[in-house]
Short mmCIF file of C-alpha atoms and ligand atoms in Angstrom, two decimals:
data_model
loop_
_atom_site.label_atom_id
_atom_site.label_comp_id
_atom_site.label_asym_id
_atom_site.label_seq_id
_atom_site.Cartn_x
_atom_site.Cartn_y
_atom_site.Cartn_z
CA UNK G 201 0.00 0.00 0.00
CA UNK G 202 1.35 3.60 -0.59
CA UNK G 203 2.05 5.70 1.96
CA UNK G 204 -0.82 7.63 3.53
CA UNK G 205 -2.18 10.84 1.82
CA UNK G 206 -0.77 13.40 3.44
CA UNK G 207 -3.17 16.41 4.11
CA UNK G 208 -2.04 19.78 1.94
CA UNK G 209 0.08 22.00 4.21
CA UNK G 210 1.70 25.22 3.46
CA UNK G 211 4.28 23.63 0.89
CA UNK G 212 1.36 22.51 -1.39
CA UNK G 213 1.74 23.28 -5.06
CA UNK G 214 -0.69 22.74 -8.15
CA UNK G 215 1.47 22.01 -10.86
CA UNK G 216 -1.17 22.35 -13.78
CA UNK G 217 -1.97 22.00 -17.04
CA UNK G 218 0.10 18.94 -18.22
CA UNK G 219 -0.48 16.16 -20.70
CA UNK G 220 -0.42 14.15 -17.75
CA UNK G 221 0.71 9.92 -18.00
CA UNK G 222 0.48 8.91 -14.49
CA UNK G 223 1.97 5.19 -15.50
CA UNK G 224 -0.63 3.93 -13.06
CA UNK G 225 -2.69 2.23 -15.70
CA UNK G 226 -1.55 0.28 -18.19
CA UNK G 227 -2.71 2.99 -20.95
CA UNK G 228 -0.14 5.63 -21.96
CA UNK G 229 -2.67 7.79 -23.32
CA UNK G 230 -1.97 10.98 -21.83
CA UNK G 231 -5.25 12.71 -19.24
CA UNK G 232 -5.40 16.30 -21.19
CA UNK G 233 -5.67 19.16 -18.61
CA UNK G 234 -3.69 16.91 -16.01
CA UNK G 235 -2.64 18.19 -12.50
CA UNK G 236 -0.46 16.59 -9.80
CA UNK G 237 -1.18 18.38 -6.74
CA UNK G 238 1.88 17.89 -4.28
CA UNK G 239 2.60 18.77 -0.49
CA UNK G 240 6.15 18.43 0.17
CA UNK G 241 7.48 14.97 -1.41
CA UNK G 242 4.71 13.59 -1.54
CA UNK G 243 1.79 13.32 -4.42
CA UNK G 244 -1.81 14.06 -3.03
CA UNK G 245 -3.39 13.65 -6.57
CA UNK G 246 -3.11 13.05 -10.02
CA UNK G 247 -5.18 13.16 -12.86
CA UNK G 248 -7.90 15.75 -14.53
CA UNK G 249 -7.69 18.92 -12.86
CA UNK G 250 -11.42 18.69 -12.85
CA UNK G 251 -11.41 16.00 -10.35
CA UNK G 252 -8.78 18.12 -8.36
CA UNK G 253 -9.33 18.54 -5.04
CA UNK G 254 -10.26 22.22 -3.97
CA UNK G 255 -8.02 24.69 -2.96
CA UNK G 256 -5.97 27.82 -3.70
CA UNK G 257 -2.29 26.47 -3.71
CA UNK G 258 0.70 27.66 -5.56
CA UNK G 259 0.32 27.39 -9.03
CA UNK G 260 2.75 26.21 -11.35
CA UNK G 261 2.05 26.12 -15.17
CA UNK G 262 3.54 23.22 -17.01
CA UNK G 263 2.71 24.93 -20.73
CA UNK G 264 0.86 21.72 -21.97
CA UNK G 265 3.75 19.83 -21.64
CA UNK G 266 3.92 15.43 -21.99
CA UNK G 267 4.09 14.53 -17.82
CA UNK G 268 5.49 10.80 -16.71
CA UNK G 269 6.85 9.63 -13.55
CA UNK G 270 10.52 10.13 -13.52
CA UNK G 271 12.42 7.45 -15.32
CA UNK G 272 14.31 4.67 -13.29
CA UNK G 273 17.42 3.17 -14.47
CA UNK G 274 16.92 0.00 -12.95
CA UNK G 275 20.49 -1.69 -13.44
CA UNK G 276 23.84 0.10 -13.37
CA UNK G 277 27.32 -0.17 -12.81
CA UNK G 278 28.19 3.80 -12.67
CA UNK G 279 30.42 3.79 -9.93
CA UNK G 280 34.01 1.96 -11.73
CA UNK G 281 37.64 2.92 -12.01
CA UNK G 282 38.57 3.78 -15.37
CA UNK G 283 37.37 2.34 -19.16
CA UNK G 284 37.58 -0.09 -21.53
CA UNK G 285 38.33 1.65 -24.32
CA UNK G 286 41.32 -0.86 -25.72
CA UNK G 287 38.67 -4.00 -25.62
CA UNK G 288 36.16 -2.34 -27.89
CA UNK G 289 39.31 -1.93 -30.51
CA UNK G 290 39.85 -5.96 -29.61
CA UNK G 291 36.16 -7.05 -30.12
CA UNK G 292 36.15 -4.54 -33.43
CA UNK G 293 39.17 -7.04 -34.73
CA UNK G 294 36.94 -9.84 -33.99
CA UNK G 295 37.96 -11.18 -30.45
CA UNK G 296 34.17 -12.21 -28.46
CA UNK G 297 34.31 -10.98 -25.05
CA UNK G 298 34.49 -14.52 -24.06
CA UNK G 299 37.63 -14.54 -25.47
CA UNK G 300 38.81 -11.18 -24.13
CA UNK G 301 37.62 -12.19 -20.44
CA UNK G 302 39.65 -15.34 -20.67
CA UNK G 303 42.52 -13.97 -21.90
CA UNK G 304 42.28 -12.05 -18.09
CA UNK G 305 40.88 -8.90 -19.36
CA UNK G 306 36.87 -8.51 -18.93
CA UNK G 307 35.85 -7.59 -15.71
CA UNK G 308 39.39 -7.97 -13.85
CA UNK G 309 40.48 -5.50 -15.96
CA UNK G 310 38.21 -3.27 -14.47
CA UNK G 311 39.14 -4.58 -11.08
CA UNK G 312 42.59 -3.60 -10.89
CA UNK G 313 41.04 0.24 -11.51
CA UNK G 314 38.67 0.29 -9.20
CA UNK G 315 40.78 -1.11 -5.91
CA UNK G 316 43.31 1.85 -7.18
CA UNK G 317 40.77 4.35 -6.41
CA UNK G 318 39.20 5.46 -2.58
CA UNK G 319 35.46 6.44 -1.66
CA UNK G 320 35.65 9.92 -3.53
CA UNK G 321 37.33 9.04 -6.36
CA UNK G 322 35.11 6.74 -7.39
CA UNK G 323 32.14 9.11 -6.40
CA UNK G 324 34.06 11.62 -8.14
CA UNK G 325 34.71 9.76 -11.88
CA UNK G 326 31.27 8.24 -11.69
CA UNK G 327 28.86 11.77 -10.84
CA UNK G 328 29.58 12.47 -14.89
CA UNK G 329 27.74 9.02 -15.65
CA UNK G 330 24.98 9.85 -12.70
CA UNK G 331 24.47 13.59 -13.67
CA UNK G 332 23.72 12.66 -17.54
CA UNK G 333 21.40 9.97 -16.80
CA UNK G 334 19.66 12.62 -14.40
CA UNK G 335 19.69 14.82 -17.33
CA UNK G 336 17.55 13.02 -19.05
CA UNK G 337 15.09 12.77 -16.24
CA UNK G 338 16.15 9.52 -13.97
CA UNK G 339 15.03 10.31 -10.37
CA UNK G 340 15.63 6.23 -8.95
CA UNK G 341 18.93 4.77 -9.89
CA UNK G 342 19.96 1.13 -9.44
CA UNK G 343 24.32 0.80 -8.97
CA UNK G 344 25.69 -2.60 -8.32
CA UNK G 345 29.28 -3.25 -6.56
CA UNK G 346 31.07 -5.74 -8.56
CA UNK G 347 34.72 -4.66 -9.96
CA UNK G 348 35.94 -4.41 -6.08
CA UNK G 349 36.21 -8.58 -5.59
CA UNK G 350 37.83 -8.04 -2.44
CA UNK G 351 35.67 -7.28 0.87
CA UNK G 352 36.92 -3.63 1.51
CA UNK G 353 36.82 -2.68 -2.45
CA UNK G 354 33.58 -4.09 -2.33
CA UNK G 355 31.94 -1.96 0.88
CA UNK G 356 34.18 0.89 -0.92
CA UNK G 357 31.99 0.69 -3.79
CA UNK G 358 28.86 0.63 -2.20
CA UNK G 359 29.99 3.58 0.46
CA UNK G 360 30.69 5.32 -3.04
CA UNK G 361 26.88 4.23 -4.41
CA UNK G 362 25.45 5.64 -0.78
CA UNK G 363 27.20 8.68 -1.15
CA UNK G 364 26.22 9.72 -4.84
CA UNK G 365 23.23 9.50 -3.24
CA UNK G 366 23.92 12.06 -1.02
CA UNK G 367 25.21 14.21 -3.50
CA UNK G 368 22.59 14.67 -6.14
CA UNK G 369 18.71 14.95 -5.85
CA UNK G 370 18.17 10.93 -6.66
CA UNK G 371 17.00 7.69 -5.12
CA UNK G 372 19.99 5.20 -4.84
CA UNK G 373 19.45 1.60 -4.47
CA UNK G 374 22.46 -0.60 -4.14
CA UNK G 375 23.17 -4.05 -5.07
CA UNK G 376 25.78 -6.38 -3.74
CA UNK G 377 27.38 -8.18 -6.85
CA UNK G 378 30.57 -9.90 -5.15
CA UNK G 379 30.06 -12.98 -7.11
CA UNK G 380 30.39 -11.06 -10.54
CA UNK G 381 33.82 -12.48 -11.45
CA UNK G 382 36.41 -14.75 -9.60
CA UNK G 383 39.51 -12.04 -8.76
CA UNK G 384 43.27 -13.00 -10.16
CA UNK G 385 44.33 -14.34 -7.19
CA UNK G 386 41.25 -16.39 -6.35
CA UNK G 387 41.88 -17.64 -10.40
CA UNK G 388 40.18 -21.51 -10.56
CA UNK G 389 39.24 -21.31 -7.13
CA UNK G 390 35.70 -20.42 -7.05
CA UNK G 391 34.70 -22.26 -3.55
CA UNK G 392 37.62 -20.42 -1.46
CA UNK G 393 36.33 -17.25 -3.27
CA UNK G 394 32.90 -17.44 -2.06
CA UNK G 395 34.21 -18.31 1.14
CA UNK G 396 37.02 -16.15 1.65
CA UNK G 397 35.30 -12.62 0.03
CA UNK G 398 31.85 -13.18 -1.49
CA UNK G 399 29.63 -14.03 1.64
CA UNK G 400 32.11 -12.97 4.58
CA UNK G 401 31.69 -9.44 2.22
CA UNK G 402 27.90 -9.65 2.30
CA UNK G 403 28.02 -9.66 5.83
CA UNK G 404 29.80 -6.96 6.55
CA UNK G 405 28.27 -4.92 3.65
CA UNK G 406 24.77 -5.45 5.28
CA UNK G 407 26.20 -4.71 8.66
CA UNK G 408 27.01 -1.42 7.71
CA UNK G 409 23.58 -0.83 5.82
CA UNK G 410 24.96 -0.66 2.50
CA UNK G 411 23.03 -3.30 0.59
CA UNK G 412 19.47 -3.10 -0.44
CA UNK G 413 19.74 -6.11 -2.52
CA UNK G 414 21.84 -9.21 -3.29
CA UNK G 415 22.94 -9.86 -7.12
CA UNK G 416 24.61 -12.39 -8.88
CA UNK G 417 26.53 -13.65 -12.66
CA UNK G 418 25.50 -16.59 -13.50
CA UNK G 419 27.78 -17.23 -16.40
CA UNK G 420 30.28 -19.99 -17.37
CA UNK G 421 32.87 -17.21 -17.27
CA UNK G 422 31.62 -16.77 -13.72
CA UNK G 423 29.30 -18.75 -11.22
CA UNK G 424 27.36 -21.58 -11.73
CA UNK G 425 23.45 -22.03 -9.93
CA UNK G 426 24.71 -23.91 -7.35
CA UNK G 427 27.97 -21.84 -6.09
CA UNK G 428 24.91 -18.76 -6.74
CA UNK G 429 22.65 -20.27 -4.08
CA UNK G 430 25.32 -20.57 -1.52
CA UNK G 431 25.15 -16.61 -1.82
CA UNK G 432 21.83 -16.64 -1.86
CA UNK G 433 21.06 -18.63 1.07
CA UNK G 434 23.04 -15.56 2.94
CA UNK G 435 20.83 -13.53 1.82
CA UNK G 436 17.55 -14.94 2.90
CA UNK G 437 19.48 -15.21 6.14
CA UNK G 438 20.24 -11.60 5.87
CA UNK G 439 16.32 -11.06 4.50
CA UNK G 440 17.81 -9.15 1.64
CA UNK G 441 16.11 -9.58 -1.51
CA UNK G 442 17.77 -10.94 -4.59
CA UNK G 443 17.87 -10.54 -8.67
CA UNK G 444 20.30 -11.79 -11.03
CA UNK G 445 22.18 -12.11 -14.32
CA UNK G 446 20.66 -14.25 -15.96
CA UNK G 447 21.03 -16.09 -19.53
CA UNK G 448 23.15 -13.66 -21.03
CA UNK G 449 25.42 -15.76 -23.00
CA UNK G 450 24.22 -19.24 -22.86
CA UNK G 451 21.54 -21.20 -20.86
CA UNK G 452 23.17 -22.18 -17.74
CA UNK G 453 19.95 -22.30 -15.21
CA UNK G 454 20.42 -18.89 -13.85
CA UNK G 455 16.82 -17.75 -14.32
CA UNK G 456 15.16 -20.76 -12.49
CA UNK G 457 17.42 -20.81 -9.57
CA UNK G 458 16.89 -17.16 -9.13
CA UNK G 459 12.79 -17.55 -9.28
CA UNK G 460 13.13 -20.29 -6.75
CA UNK G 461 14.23 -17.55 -4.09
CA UNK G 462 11.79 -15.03 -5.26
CA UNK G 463 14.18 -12.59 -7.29
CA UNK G 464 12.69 -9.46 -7.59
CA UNK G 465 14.22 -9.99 -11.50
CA UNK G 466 16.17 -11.70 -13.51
CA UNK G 467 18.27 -9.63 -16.15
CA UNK G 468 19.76 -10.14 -19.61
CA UNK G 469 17.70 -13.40 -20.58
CA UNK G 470 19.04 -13.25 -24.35
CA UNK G 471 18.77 -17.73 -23.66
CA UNK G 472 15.85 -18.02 -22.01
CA UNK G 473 13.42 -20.55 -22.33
CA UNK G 474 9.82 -20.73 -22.38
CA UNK G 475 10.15 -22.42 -19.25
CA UNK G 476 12.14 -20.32 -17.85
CA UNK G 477 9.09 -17.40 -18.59
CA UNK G 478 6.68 -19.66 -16.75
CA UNK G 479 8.73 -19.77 -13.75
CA UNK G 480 9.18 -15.89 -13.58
CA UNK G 481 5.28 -14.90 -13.72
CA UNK G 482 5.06 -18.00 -11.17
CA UNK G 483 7.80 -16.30 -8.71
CA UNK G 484 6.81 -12.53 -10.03
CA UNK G 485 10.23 -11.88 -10.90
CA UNK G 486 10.57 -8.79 -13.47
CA UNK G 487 12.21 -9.78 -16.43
CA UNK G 488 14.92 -6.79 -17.23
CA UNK G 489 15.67 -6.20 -20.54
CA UNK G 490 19.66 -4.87 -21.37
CA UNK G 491 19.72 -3.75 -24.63
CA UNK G 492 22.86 -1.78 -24.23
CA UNK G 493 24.65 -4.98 -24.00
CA UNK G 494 23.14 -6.50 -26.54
CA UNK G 495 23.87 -4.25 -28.96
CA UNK G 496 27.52 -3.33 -27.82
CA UNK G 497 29.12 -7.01 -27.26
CA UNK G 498 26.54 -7.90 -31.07
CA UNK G 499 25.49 -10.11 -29.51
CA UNK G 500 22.77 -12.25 -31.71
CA UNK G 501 20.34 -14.14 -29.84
CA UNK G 502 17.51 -11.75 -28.63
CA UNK G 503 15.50 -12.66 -25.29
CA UNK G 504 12.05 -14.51 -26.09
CA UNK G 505 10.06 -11.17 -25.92
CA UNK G 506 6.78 -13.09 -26.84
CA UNK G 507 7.33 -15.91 -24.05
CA UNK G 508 7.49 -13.42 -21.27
CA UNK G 509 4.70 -11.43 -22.55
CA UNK G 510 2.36 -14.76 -23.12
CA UNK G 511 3.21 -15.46 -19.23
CA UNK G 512 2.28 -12.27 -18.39
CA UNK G 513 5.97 -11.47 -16.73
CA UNK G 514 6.86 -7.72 -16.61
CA UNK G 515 9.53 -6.25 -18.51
CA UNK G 516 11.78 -3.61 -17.50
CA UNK G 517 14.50 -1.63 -19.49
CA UNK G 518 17.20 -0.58 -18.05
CA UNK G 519 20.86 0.79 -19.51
CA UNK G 520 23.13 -1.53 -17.38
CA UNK G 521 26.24 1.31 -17.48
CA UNK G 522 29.22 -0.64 -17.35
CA UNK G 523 32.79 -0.25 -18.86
CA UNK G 524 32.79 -3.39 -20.55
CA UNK G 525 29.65 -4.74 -22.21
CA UNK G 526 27.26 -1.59 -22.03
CA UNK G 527 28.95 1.79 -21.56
CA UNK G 528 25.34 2.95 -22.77
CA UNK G 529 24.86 6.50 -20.82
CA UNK G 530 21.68 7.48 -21.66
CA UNK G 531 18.02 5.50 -20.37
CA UNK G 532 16.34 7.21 -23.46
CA UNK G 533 18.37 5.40 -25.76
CA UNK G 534 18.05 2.31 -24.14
CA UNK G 535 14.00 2.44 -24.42
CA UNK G 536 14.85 3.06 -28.08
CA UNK G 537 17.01 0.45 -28.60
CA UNK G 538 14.61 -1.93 -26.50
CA UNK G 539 11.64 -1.08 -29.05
CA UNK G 540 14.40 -1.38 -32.14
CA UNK G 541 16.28 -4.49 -31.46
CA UNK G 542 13.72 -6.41 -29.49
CA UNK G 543 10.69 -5.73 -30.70
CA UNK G 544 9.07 -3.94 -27.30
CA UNK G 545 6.09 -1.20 -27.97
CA UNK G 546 6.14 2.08 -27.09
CA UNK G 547 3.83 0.87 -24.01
CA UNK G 548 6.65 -1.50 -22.79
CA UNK G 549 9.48 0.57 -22.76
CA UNK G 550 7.54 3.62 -21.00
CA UNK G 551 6.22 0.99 -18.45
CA UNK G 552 9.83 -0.51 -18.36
CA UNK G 553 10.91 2.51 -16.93
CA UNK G 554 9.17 3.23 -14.54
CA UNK G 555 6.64 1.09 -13.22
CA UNK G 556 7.50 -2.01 -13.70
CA UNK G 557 11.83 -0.71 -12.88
CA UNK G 558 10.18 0.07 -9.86
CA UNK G 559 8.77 -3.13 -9.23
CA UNK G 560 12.29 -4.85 -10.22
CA UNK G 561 13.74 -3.10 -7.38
CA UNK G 562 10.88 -3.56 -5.12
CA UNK G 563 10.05 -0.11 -4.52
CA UNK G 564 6.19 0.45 -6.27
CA UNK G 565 5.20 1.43 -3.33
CA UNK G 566 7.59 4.42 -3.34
CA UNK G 567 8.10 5.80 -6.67
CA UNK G 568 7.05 4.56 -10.66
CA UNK G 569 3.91 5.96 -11.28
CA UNK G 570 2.58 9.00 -10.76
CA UNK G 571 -0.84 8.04 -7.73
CA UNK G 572 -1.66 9.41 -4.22
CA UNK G 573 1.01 9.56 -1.35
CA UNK G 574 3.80 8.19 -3.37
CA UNK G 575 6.76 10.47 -3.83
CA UNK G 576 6.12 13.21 -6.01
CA UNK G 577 8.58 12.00 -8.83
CA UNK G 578 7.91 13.07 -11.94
CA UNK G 579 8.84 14.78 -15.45
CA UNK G 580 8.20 17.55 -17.86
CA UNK G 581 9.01 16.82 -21.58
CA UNK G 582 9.10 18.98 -24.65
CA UNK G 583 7.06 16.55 -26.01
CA UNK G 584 3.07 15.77 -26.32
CA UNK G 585 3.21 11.86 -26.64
CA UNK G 586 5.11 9.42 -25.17
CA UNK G 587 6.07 7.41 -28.25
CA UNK G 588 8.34 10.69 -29.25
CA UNK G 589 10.64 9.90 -25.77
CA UNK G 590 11.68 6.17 -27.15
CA UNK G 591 11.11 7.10 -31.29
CA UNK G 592 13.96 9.79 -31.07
CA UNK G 593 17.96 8.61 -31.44
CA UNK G 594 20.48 10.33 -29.18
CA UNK G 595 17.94 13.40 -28.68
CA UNK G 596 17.15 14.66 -25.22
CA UNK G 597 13.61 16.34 -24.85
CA UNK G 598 13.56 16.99 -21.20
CA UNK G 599 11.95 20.23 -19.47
CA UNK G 600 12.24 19.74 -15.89
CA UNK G 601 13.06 16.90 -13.62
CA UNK G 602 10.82 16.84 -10.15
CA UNK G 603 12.28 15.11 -7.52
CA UNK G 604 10.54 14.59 -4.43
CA UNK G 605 8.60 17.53 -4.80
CA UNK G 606 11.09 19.98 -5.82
CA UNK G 607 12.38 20.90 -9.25
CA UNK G 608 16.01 19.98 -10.29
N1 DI6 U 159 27.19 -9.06 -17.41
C1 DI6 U 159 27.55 -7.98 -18.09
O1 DI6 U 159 27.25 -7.71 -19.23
C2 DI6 U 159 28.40 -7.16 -17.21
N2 DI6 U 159 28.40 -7.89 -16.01
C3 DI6 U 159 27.70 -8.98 -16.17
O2 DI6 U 159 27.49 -9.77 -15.29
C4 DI6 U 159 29.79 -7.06 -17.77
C5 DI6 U 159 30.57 -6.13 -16.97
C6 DI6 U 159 31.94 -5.87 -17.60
O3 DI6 U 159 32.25 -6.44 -18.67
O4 DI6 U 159 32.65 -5.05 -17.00
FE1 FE U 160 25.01 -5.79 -15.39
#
């Protein structure tokens, strides 16, 4: 259930006249003469003005402007040392990034950056990443530890994720991703990895309130379902929820393990099966969608779009910012790339981020549409339609970003 309505105090504002989409239907058909009427961060209604409540309040004019809940990138991993520049040339002269990971670059390579850098570095060379994607209207970000592999570069990470929070008007979730990739000197020895770093790291990142959720690569290049539920089991133990990386390069089992504990989603899924569908609208685990990675590693195999949708699983969209397979920067893009290269409507993509990113990261009642006593989240596009925010290529059409009640 949302959070109760509050009653309008002195910092209540009208903000009127807006092609309002309030996401909280699954029609994207904008209400003409929309209002959201706000008191502090919260939402106290949305929809036709005239069903408004009453009141003189202070009145803000959106100009007839396209209004959605602000977008949610739900599946990131902004805060990195360094880039990957050198492997892009490598995979352009034909080496797969199977090939490139085994030949100890990949992820590792990324590893040896990151433990180079402290807290503030890392918040400092990731804020460009976090202050484009909030250009272009995110107000709930997703960031993932992961290129750390070693418990105090892994809480360093997540201090850094906690503390981009701090400095920008955004909602940060974090993820613990310690099982990503096996570190050089852990090379071949997965169990004393898990052991030594991934769950003793859990621990301690929990203990210091730095994980919201637990995630995982289930890869050949990386862990198998069974070393993955040995994480898992920590984190029911730890009541953290989980989600995944799922069937990105083959069809290892990922998915299914993940529904079994409930994963608030399962992401990538270029191999599932229909199966492997079934047992996602079973568990209610969000299937997000990664174009971004797709596209940048060509990969060729697209994620059976029509198996999730004839099991009624929900799809999210998300950029999954990363040095290596997806430095993709921009959510708008993304939505365009998830219409282009896998088919998703117009519908999909707007739902994928927001709504349904919300309910990947298991915050609906918070934020992702735009309904009574949820946080007062939203945007204003130069746009009337919603089709012309995922239609567009590398164009930015954002007025204003609201965040919590307060204009960015
Ligand atoms: N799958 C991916 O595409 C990224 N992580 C993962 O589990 C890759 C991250 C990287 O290559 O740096
Ligand atoms: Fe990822």
């Amino acid at each position: 259930m949302p959070a109760a309505i509050p009653t309008p105090d002195a910092d209540v504002k009208l903000w009127r006249n807006a092609r309002l989409v309030t996401m909280a239907s699954p029609s994207v058909e904008p209400i003409d003469n929309g209002v959201i009427l706000t008191s502090g961060e919260r939402i106290v209604f949305a929809g036709a003005a005239s069903e408004a409540p009453d009141g003189t309040y202070e009145d803000i004019d959106l100009g007839g402007r396209l209004v959605t809940p602000a977008l949610i990138d739900c599946h990131t991993h902004i805060v990195h040392g360094g880039n990957r520049a050198r492997e892009f040339e490598m995979r352009l002269e034909g080496a797969s990034y199977v090939d490139i990971a085994k030949a100890g670059g990949g992820i590792v390579s990324t590893v040896r950056a990151t433990r180079a850098l402290s807290v503030e570095e890392l918040v400092e060379q990731a804020l460009p990443r976090l202050d484009t994607l909030l250009g272009e209207g995110v107000g709930t970000i997703e960031i993932k530890s992961g290129y750390g592999l070693s418990i105090e570069a892994e809480l360093n990470m997540l201090r850094a994720a906690r503390e981009l929070g701090n400095r920008r008007a955004v909602r940060v979730v974090t993820s613990y991703l310690g099982a990503h990739a096996t570190p050089e000197e852990y090379k071949g020895r997965n169990a004393a990895y898990l052991d030594e770093v991934v769950l003793p790291g859990l621990r301690a990142a929990q203990a210091e309130g730095l994980v919201d959720a637990v995630d995982g690569f289930c890869e050949g290049i990386a862990f198998s379902p069974e070393e993955m539920a040995q994480v898992f089991d920590v984190a029911l133990e730890l009541e953290l929820p989980v989600k995944l990386h799922a069937e990105q390069l083959s069809h290892l089992g990922g998915t299914r393990l993940a529904t079994r504990y409930g994963a608030l989603s399962a992401d990538h899924l270029e191999y599932i099966d229909d199966a492997d569908a079934e047992a996602m609208a079973n568990a209610g685990t969000v299937a997000v969608l990664l174009p971004g990675a797709f596209y940048a590693i060509r990969e060729t195999h697209k994620p059976d779009v029509a198996a999730l949708r004839r099991h009624g699983v929900e799809i999210a969209v998300a950029t999954d910012c990363n040095p290596g397979t997806s430095p993709l920067t921009s959510l708008l893009l993304g939505m365009n790339m998830a219409a282009t290269l896998f088919g998703l409507t117009v519908t999909e993509c707007m739902a994928g981020t927001t709504r349904t990113a919300a309910q990947a990261l298991g915050l609906l009642d918070e934020t992702g549409t735009l309904e009574a006593g949820k946080s007062a989240d939203f945007t204003v596009w130069n746009a009337t339609s919603v089709a012309e925010l995922t239609y567009r290529i590398g164009f930015n059409p954002l007025h204003r970003r609201i965040f919590k009640g307060k204009a960015t």
